[in-house]
Coordinates of C-alpha atoms in Angstrom, one line a residue:
X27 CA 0.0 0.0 0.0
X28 CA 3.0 2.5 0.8
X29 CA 4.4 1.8 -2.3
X30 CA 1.4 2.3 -4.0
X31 CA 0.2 5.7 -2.2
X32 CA 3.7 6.8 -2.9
X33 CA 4.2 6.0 -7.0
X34 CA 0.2 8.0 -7.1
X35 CA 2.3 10.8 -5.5
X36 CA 5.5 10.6 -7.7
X37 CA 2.5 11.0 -10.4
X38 CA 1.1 13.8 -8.9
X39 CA 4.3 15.8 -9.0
X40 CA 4.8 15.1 -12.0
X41 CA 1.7 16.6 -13.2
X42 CA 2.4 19.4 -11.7
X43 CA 5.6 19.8 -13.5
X44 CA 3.9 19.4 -16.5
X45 CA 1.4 21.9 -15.6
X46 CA 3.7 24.5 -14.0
X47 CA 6.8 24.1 -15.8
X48 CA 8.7 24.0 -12.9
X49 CA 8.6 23.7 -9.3
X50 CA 6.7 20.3 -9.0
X51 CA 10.0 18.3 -8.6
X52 CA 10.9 19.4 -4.9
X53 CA 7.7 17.0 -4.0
X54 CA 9.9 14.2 -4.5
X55 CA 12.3 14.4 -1.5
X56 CA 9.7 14.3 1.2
X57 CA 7.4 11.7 -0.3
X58 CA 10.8 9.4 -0.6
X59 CA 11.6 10.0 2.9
X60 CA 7.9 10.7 4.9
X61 CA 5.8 8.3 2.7
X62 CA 8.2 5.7 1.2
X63 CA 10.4 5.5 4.2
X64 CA 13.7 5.9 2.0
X65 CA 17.0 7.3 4.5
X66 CA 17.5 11.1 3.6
X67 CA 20.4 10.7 2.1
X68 CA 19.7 7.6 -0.5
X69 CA 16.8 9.8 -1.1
X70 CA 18.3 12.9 -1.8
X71 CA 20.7 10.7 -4.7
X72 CA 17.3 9.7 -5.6
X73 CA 15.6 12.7 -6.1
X74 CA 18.5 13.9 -8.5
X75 CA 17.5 11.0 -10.8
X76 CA 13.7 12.2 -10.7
X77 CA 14.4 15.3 -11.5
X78 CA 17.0 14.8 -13.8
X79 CA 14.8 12.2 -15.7
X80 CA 12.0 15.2 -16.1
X81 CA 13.9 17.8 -17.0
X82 CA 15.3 15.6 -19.9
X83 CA 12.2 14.7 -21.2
X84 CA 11.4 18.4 -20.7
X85 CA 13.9 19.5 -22.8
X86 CA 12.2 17.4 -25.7
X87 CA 9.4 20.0 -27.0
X88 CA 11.8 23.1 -26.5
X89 CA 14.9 21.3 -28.3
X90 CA 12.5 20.7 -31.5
X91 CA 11.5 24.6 -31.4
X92 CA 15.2 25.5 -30.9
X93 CA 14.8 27.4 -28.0
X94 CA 17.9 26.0 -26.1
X95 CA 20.8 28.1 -25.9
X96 CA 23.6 26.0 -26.3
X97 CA 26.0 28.6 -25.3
X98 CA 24.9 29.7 -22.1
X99 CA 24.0 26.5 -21.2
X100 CA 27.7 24.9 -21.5
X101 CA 28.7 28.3 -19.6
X102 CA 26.6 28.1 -16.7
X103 CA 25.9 24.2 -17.0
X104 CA 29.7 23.7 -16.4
X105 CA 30.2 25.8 -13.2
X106 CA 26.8 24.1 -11.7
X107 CA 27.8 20.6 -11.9
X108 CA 31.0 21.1 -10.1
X109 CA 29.1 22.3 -7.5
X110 CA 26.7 19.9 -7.8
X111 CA 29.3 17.3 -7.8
X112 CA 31.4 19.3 -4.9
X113 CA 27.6 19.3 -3.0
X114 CA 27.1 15.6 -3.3
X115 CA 30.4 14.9 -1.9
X116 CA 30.3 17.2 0.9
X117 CA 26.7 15.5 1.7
X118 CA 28.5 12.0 2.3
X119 CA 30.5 13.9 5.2
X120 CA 29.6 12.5 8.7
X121 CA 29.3 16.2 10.0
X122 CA 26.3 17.4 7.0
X123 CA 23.7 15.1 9.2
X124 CA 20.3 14.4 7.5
X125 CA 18.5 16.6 9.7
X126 CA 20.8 19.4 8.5
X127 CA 19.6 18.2 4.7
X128 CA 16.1 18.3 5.5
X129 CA 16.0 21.6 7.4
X130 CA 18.2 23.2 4.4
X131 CA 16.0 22.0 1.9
X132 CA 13.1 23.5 3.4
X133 CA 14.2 26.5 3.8
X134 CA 14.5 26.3 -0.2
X135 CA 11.0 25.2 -0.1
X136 CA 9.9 28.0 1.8
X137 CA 12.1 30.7 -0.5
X138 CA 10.4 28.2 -3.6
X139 CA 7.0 29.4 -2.3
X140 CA 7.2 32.9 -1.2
X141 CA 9.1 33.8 -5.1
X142 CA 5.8 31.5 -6.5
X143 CA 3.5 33.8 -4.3
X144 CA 4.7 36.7 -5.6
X145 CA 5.2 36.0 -8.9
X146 CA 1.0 34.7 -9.2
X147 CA 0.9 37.7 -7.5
X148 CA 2.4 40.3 -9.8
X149 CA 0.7 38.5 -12.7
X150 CA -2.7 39.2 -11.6
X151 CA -2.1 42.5 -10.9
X152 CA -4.2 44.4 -14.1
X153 CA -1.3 46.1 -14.8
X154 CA 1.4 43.8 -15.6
X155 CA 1.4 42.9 -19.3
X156 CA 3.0 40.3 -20.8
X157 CA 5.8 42.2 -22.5
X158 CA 7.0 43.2 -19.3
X159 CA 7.6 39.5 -17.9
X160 CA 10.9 39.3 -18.6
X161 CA 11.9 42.6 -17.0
X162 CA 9.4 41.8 -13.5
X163 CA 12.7 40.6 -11.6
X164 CA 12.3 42.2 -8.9
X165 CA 13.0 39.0 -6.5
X166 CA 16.5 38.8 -8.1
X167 CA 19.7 40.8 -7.3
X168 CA 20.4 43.4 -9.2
X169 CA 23.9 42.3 -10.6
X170 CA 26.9 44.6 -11.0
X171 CA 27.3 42.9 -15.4
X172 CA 30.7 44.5 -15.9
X173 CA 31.8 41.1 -15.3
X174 CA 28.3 38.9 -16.1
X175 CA 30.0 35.7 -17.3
X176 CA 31.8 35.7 -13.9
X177 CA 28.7 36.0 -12.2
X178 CA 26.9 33.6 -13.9
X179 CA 30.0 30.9 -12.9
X180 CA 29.8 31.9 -9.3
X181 CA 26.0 31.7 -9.0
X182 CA 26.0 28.1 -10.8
X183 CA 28.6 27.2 -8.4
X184 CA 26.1 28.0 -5.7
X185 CA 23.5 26.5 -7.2
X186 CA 24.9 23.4 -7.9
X187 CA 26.2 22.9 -4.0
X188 CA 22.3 23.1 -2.7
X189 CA 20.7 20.6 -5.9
X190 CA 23.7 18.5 -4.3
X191 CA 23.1 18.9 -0.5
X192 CA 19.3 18.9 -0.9
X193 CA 18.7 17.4 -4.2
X194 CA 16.6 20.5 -5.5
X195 CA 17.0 21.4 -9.5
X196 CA 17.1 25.2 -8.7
X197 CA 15.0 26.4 -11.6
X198 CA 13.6 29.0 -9.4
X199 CA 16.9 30.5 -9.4
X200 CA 18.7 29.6 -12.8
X201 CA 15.9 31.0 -14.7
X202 CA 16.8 34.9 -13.9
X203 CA 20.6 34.5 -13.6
X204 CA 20.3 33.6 -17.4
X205 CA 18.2 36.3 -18.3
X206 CA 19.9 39.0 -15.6
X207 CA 23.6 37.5 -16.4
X208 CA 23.4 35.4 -19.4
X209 CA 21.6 38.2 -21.4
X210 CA 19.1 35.7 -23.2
X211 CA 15.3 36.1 -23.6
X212 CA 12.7 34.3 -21.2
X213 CA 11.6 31.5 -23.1
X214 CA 15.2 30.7 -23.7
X215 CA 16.1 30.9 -20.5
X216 CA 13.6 28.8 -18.8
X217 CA 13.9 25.9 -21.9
X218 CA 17.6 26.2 -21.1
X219 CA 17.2 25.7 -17.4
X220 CA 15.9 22.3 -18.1
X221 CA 18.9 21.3 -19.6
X222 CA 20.7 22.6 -16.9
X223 CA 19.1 21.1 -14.1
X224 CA 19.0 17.5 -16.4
X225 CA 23.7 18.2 -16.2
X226 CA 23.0 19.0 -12.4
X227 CA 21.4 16.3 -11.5
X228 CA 23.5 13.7 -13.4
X229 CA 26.8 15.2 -12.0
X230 CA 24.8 15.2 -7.8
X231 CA 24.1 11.9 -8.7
X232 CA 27.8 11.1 -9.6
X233 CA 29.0 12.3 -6.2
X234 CA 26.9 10.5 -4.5
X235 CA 27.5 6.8 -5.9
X236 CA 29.9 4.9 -4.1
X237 CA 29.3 6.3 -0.7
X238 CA 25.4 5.3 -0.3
X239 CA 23.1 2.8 -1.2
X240 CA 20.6 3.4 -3.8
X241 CA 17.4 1.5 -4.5
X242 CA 17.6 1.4 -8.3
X243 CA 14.7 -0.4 -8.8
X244 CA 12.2 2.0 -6.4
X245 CA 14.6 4.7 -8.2
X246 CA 13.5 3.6 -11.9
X247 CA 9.7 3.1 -10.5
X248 CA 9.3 6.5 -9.3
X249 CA 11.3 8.4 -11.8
X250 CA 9.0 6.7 -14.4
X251 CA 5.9 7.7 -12.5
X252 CA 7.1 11.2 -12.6
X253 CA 7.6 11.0 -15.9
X254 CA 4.4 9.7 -16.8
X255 CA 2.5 12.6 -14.5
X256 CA 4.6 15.4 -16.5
X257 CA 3.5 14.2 -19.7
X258 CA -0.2 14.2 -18.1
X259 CA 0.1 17.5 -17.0
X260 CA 1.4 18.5 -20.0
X261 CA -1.7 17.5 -21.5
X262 CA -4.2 19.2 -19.5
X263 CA -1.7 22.4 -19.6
X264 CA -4.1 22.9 -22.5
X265 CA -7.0 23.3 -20.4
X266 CA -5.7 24.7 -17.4
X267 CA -4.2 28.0 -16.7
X268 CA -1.0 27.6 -15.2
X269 CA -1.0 31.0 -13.9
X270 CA -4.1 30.1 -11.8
X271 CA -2.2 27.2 -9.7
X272 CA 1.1 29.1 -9.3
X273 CA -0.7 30.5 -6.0
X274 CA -1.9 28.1 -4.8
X275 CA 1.2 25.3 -5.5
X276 CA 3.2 27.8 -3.4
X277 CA 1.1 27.8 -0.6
X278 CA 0.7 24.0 -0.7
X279 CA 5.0 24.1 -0.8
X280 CA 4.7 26.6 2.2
X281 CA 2.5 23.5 3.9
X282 CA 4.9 20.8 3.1
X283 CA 7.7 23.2 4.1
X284 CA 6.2 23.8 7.4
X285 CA 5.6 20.1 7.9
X286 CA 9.2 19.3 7.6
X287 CA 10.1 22.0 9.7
X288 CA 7.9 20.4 12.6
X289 CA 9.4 16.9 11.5
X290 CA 12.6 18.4 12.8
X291 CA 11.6 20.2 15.4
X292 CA 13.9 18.6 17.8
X293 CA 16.5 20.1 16.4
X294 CA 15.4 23.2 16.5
X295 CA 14.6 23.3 20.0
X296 CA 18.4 22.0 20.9
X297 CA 19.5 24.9 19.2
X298 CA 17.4 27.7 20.6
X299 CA 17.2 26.1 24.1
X300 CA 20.0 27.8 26.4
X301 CA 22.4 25.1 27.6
X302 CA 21.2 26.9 31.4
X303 CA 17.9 25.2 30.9
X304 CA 19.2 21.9 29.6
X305 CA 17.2 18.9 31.4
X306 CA 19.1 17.1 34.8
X307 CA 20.8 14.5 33.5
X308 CA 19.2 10.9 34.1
X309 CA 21.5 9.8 36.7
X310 CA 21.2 12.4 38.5
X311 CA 17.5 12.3 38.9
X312 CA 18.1 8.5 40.1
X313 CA 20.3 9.7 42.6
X314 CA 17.8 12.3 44.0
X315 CA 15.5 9.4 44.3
X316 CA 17.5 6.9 45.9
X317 CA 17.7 9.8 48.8
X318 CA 14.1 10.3 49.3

Protein backbone atom coordinates (compact mmCIF):
# COMPACT_ATOMS: atom_id res chain seq x y z
CA UNK A 1 0.00 0.00 0.00
CA UNK A 2 3.04 2.48 0.85
CA UNK A 3 4.43 1.84 -2.32
CA UNK A 4 1.36 2.30 -3.96
CA UNK A 5 0.24 5.75 -2.19
CA UNK A 6 3.66 6.83 -2.86
CA UNK A 7 4.19 6.05 -6.95
CA UNK A 8 0.19 7.96 -7.09
CA UNK A 9 2.35 10.79 -5.46
CA UNK A 10 5.51 10.63 -7.73
CA UNK A 11 2.54 11.04 -10.43
CA UNK A 12 1.05 13.78 -8.92
CA UNK A 13 4.28 15.75 -8.99
CA UNK A 14 4.80 15.13 -12.05
CA UNK A 15 1.68 16.55 -13.21
CA UNK A 16 2.37 19.42 -11.69
CA UNK A 17 5.64 19.80 -13.49
CA UNK A 18 3.86 19.40 -16.46
CA UNK A 19 1.40 21.93 -15.55
CA UNK A 20 3.69 24.49 -14.01
CA UNK A 21 6.85 24.09 -15.84
CA UNK A 22 8.73 24.02 -12.95
CA UNK A 23 8.61 23.73 -9.26
CA UNK A 24 6.74 20.27 -8.95
CA UNK A 25 9.95 18.34 -8.63
CA UNK A 26 10.91 19.43 -4.92
CA UNK A 27 7.69 17.04 -3.98
CA UNK A 28 9.89 14.21 -4.52
CA UNK A 29 12.32 14.42 -1.47
CA UNK A 30 9.70 14.29 1.21
CA UNK A 31 7.39 11.69 -0.31
CA UNK A 32 10.75 9.40 -0.63
CA UNK A 33 11.61 10.00 2.93
CA UNK A 34 7.91 10.70 4.87
CA UNK A 35 5.84 8.31 2.70
CA UNK A 36 8.22 5.72 1.18
CA UNK A 37 10.35 5.49 4.19
CA UNK A 38 13.75 5.94 2.03
CA UNK A 39 17.04 7.34 4.47
CA UNK A 40 17.52 11.07 3.59
CA UNK A 41 20.43 10.70 2.08
CA UNK A 42 19.75 7.60 -0.46
CA UNK A 43 16.81 9.75 -1.10
CA UNK A 44 18.29 12.88 -1.75
CA UNK A 45 20.66 10.67 -4.73
CA UNK A 46 17.33 9.66 -5.62
CA UNK A 47 15.57 12.74 -6.11
CA UNK A 48 18.46 13.88 -8.49
CA UNK A 49 17.53 10.97 -10.82
CA UNK A 50 13.67 12.18 -10.71
CA UNK A 51 14.40 15.34 -11.49
CA UNK A 52 16.95 14.79 -13.80
CA UNK A 53 14.82 12.18 -15.70
CA UNK A 54 11.96 15.24 -16.13
CA UNK A 55 13.90 17.77 -17.03
CA UNK A 56 15.29 15.58 -19.94
CA UNK A 57 12.17 14.72 -21.17
CA UNK A 58 11.37 18.37 -20.69
CA UNK A 59 13.91 19.47 -22.79
CA UNK A 60 12.24 17.44 -25.70
CA UNK A 61 9.39 20.03 -27.03
CA UNK A 62 11.84 23.09 -26.50
CA UNK A 63 14.94 21.32 -28.30
CA UNK A 64 12.45 20.68 -31.49
CA UNK A 65 11.51 24.63 -31.38
CA UNK A 66 15.17 25.50 -30.92
CA UNK A 67 14.83 27.43 -27.98
CA UNK A 68 17.85 26.01 -26.13
CA UNK A 69 20.83 28.07 -25.95
CA UNK A 70 23.63 26.04 -26.30
CA UNK A 71 25.99 28.57 -25.34
CA UNK A 72 24.92 29.75 -22.05
CA UNK A 73 24.03 26.54 -21.21
CA UNK A 74 27.75 24.90 -21.53
CA UNK A 75 28.65 28.28 -19.57
CA UNK A 76 26.57 28.06 -16.71
CA UNK A 77 25.94 24.24 -16.99
CA UNK A 78 29.69 23.73 -16.42
CA UNK A 79 30.16 25.83 -13.22
CA UNK A 80 26.77 24.07 -11.67
CA UNK A 81 27.77 20.59 -11.87
CA UNK A 82 30.99 21.13 -10.14
CA UNK A 83 29.13 22.34 -7.47
CA UNK A 84 26.68 19.88 -7.84
CA UNK A 85 29.29 17.25 -7.77
CA UNK A 86 31.42 19.33 -4.89
CA UNK A 87 27.56 19.33 -2.96
CA UNK A 88 27.10 15.59 -3.31
CA UNK A 89 30.45 14.90 -1.90
CA UNK A 90 30.27 17.21 0.94
CA UNK A 91 26.74 15.52 1.74
CA UNK A 92 28.53 12.03 2.26
CA UNK A 93 30.51 13.94 5.23
CA UNK A 94 29.61 12.52 8.71
CA UNK A 95 29.32 16.15 10.04
CA UNK A 96 26.25 17.37 7.04
CA UNK A 97 23.70 15.08 9.16
CA UNK A 98 20.33 14.41 7.45
CA UNK A 99 18.53 16.60 9.72
CA UNK A 100 20.75 19.41 8.48
CA UNK A 101 19.60 18.19 4.69
CA UNK A 102 16.05 18.29 5.54
CA UNK A 103 15.98 21.61 7.38
CA UNK A 104 18.20 23.17 4.45
CA UNK A 105 15.99 21.98 1.91
CA UNK A 106 13.11 23.52 3.43
CA UNK A 107 14.22 26.49 3.79
CA UNK A 108 14.53 26.34 -0.16
CA UNK A 109 11.03 25.24 -0.13
CA UNK A 110 9.88 27.95 1.77
CA UNK A 111 12.07 30.71 -0.54
CA UNK A 112 10.37 28.23 -3.57
CA UNK A 113 6.95 29.37 -2.28
CA UNK A 114 7.15 32.87 -1.23
CA UNK A 115 9.11 33.78 -5.12
CA UNK A 116 5.81 31.55 -6.55
CA UNK A 117 3.47 33.77 -4.34
CA UNK A 118 4.73 36.74 -5.63
CA UNK A 119 5.20 35.97 -8.90
CA UNK A 120 0.95 34.70 -9.23
CA UNK A 121 0.87 37.74 -7.49
CA UNK A 122 2.35 40.31 -9.84
CA UNK A 123 0.66 38.53 -12.75
CA UNK A 124 -2.75 39.24 -11.58
CA UNK A 125 -2.12 42.53 -10.94
CA UNK A 126 -4.22 44.35 -14.10
CA UNK A 127 -1.32 46.11 -14.83
CA UNK A 128 1.39 43.81 -15.62
CA UNK A 129 1.41 42.93 -19.30
CA UNK A 130 3.03 40.26 -20.84
CA UNK A 131 5.78 42.16 -22.47
CA UNK A 132 7.00 43.20 -19.32
CA UNK A 133 7.64 39.53 -17.88
CA UNK A 134 10.94 39.32 -18.60
CA UNK A 135 11.90 42.56 -16.96
CA UNK A 136 9.38 41.76 -13.54
CA UNK A 137 12.69 40.59 -11.58
CA UNK A 138 12.34 42.23 -8.92
CA UNK A 139 12.97 38.98 -6.54
CA UNK A 140 16.47 38.81 -8.11
CA UNK A 141 19.67 40.81 -7.26
CA UNK A 142 20.41 43.38 -9.22
CA UNK A 143 23.93 42.31 -10.63
CA UNK A 144 26.90 44.63 -10.98
CA UNK A 145 27.29 42.93 -15.36
CA UNK A 146 30.69 44.47 -15.91
CA UNK A 147 31.76 41.12 -15.29
CA UNK A 148 28.33 38.94 -16.11
CA UNK A 149 30.04 35.73 -17.30
CA UNK A 150 31.83 35.68 -13.91
CA UNK A 151 28.71 35.95 -12.17
CA UNK A 152 26.91 33.65 -13.87
CA UNK A 153 29.98 30.86 -12.94
CA UNK A 154 29.81 31.91 -9.27
CA UNK A 155 26.00 31.66 -9.01
CA UNK A 156 25.98 28.13 -10.79
CA UNK A 157 28.61 27.17 -8.37
CA UNK A 158 26.06 27.99 -5.74
CA UNK A 159 23.46 26.53 -7.17
CA UNK A 160 24.86 23.38 -7.94
CA UNK A 161 26.16 22.90 -4.05
CA UNK A 162 22.33 23.12 -2.73
CA UNK A 163 20.65 20.60 -5.86
CA UNK A 164 23.69 18.52 -4.33
CA UNK A 165 23.05 18.93 -0.52
CA UNK A 166 19.34 18.88 -0.91
CA UNK A 167 18.70 17.35 -4.16
CA UNK A 168 16.58 20.49 -5.48
CA UNK A 169 17.01 21.43 -9.47
CA UNK A 170 17.10 25.24 -8.73
CA UNK A 171 15.00 26.36 -11.63
CA UNK A 172 13.64 28.98 -9.38
CA UNK A 173 16.88 30.46 -9.40
CA UNK A 174 18.65 29.63 -12.82
CA UNK A 175 15.85 30.98 -14.72
CA UNK A 176 16.76 34.87 -13.91
CA UNK A 177 20.58 34.48 -13.62
CA UNK A 178 20.30 33.58 -17.44
CA UNK A 179 18.18 36.33 -18.30
CA UNK A 180 19.90 39.05 -15.63
CA UNK A 181 23.62 37.54 -16.42
CA UNK A 182 23.44 35.38 -19.38
CA UNK A 183 21.63 38.16 -21.45
CA UNK A 184 19.12 35.70 -23.22
CA UNK A 185 15.31 36.15 -23.59
CA UNK A 186 12.71 34.26 -21.19
CA UNK A 187 11.60 31.54 -23.12
CA UNK A 188 15.20 30.68 -23.68
CA UNK A 189 16.10 30.90 -20.46
CA UNK A 190 13.59 28.81 -18.82
CA UNK A 191 13.91 25.93 -21.89
CA UNK A 192 17.61 26.16 -21.08
CA UNK A 193 17.20 25.69 -17.40
CA UNK A 194 15.91 22.33 -18.14
CA UNK A 195 18.88 21.30 -19.55
CA UNK A 196 20.70 22.63 -16.88
CA UNK A 197 19.08 21.11 -14.07
CA UNK A 198 18.97 17.48 -16.44
CA UNK A 199 23.66 18.23 -16.21
CA UNK A 200 22.98 18.97 -12.38
CA UNK A 201 21.44 16.29 -11.51
CA UNK A 202 23.49 13.70 -13.35
CA UNK A 203 26.82 15.16 -11.95
CA UNK A 204 24.76 15.17 -7.81
CA UNK A 205 24.08 11.93 -8.74
CA UNK A 206 27.79 11.10 -9.60
CA UNK A 207 28.97 12.31 -6.18
CA UNK A 208 26.88 10.51 -4.54
CA UNK A 209 27.45 6.80 -5.90
CA UNK A 210 29.93 4.94 -4.07
CA UNK A 211 29.34 6.32 -0.69
CA UNK A 212 25.45 5.31 -0.31
CA UNK A 213 23.14 2.82 -1.24
CA UNK A 214 20.55 3.43 -3.76
CA UNK A 215 17.37 1.50 -4.45
CA UNK A 216 17.64 1.41 -8.33
CA UNK A 217 14.74 -0.39 -8.79
CA UNK A 218 12.24 2.03 -6.42
CA UNK A 219 14.62 4.67 -8.24
CA UNK A 220 13.52 3.63 -11.89
CA UNK A 221 9.67 3.10 -10.54
CA UNK A 222 9.25 6.51 -9.26
CA UNK A 223 11.27 8.36 -11.78
CA UNK A 224 8.95 6.69 -14.39
CA UNK A 225 5.86 7.66 -12.47
CA UNK A 226 7.12 11.17 -12.56
CA UNK A 227 7.57 10.97 -15.90
CA UNK A 228 4.37 9.69 -16.82
CA UNK A 229 2.46 12.60 -14.52
CA UNK A 230 4.57 15.44 -16.51
CA UNK A 231 3.51 14.21 -19.72
CA UNK A 232 -0.23 14.17 -18.06
CA UNK A 233 0.12 17.53 -16.96
CA UNK A 234 1.42 18.50 -19.96
CA UNK A 235 -1.68 17.48 -21.48
CA UNK A 236 -4.15 19.24 -19.47
CA UNK A 237 -1.69 22.44 -19.56
CA UNK A 238 -4.08 22.90 -22.46
CA UNK A 239 -7.05 23.30 -20.38
CA UNK A 240 -5.65 24.67 -17.38
CA UNK A 241 -4.24 28.03 -16.74
CA UNK A 242 -1.04 27.63 -15.21
CA UNK A 243 -1.01 30.95 -13.91
CA UNK A 244 -4.11 30.07 -11.81
CA UNK A 245 -2.22 27.18 -9.70
CA UNK A 246 1.13 29.07 -9.30
CA UNK A 247 -0.67 30.54 -6.00
CA UNK A 248 -1.92 28.08 -4.85
CA UNK A 249 1.22 25.30 -5.46
CA UNK A 250 3.24 27.78 -3.41
CA UNK A 251 1.13 27.76 -0.61
CA UNK A 252 0.74 24.05 -0.72
CA UNK A 253 4.98 24.07 -0.77
CA UNK A 254 4.69 26.58 2.17
CA UNK A 255 2.54 23.52 3.92
CA UNK A 256 4.92 20.78 3.13
CA UNK A 257 7.73 23.17 4.10
CA UNK A 258 6.17 23.78 7.40
CA UNK A 259 5.56 20.12 7.91
CA UNK A 260 9.20 19.27 7.62
CA UNK A 261 10.12 21.97 9.74
CA UNK A 262 7.87 20.35 12.56
CA UNK A 263 9.44 16.87 11.54
CA UNK A 264 12.60 18.43 12.80
CA UNK A 265 11.60 20.18 15.37
CA UNK A 266 13.89 18.58 17.80
CA UNK A 267 16.49 20.05 16.44
CA UNK A 268 15.40 23.25 16.54
CA UNK A 269 14.58 23.31 20.04
CA UNK A 270 18.36 22.04 20.95
CA UNK A 271 19.48 24.87 19.17
CA UNK A 272 17.36 27.70 20.64
CA UNK A 273 17.21 26.09 24.15
CA UNK A 274 20.02 27.85 26.39
CA UNK A 275 22.41 25.13 27.62
CA UNK A 276 21.15 26.89 31.35
CA UNK A 277 17.87 25.15 30.93
CA UNK A 278 19.15 21.94 29.65
CA UNK A 279 17.16 18.85 31.38
CA UNK A 280 19.12 17.09 34.78
CA UNK A 281 20.75 14.53 33.54
CA UNK A 282 19.21 10.86 34.15
CA UNK A 283 21.49 9.77 36.74
CA UNK A 284 21.24 12.39 38.48
CA UNK A 285 17.45 12.25 38.94
CA UNK A 286 18.05 8.45 40.12
CA UNK A 287 20.33 9.70 42.57
CA UNK A 288 17.83 12.28 44.01
CA UNK A 289 15.45 9.41 44.28
CA UNK A 290 17.47 6.87 45.89
CA UNK A 291 17.73 9.78 48.78
CA UNK A 292 14.08 10.31 49.31
Amino acid sequence: MTWLIGHLLAVCTGISLGLLGGGGSVLALPILVYVMGVPTKSAIAMTLLVIGSVSLLGTIPHWKKGNINLKTAFIFGSATMVGAFLGARLATLPFVTATFQMLLFATLMLLAAAFMIRRSAQIDNPDYKARDRQKNLTLYPQPVCRYCWLWLMSEGIAVGVLTGLVGVGGGFAIVPALVLLGKIPMVQAIATSLLIIFLNSVAGLLGYLGHISVDWQLTLSFAFAAALGTLIGSYLGQFVSAKQLQKGFGYFLLAIATLVLIQNRHILHNFLTPKGNSIIPAEKTINRTEVN
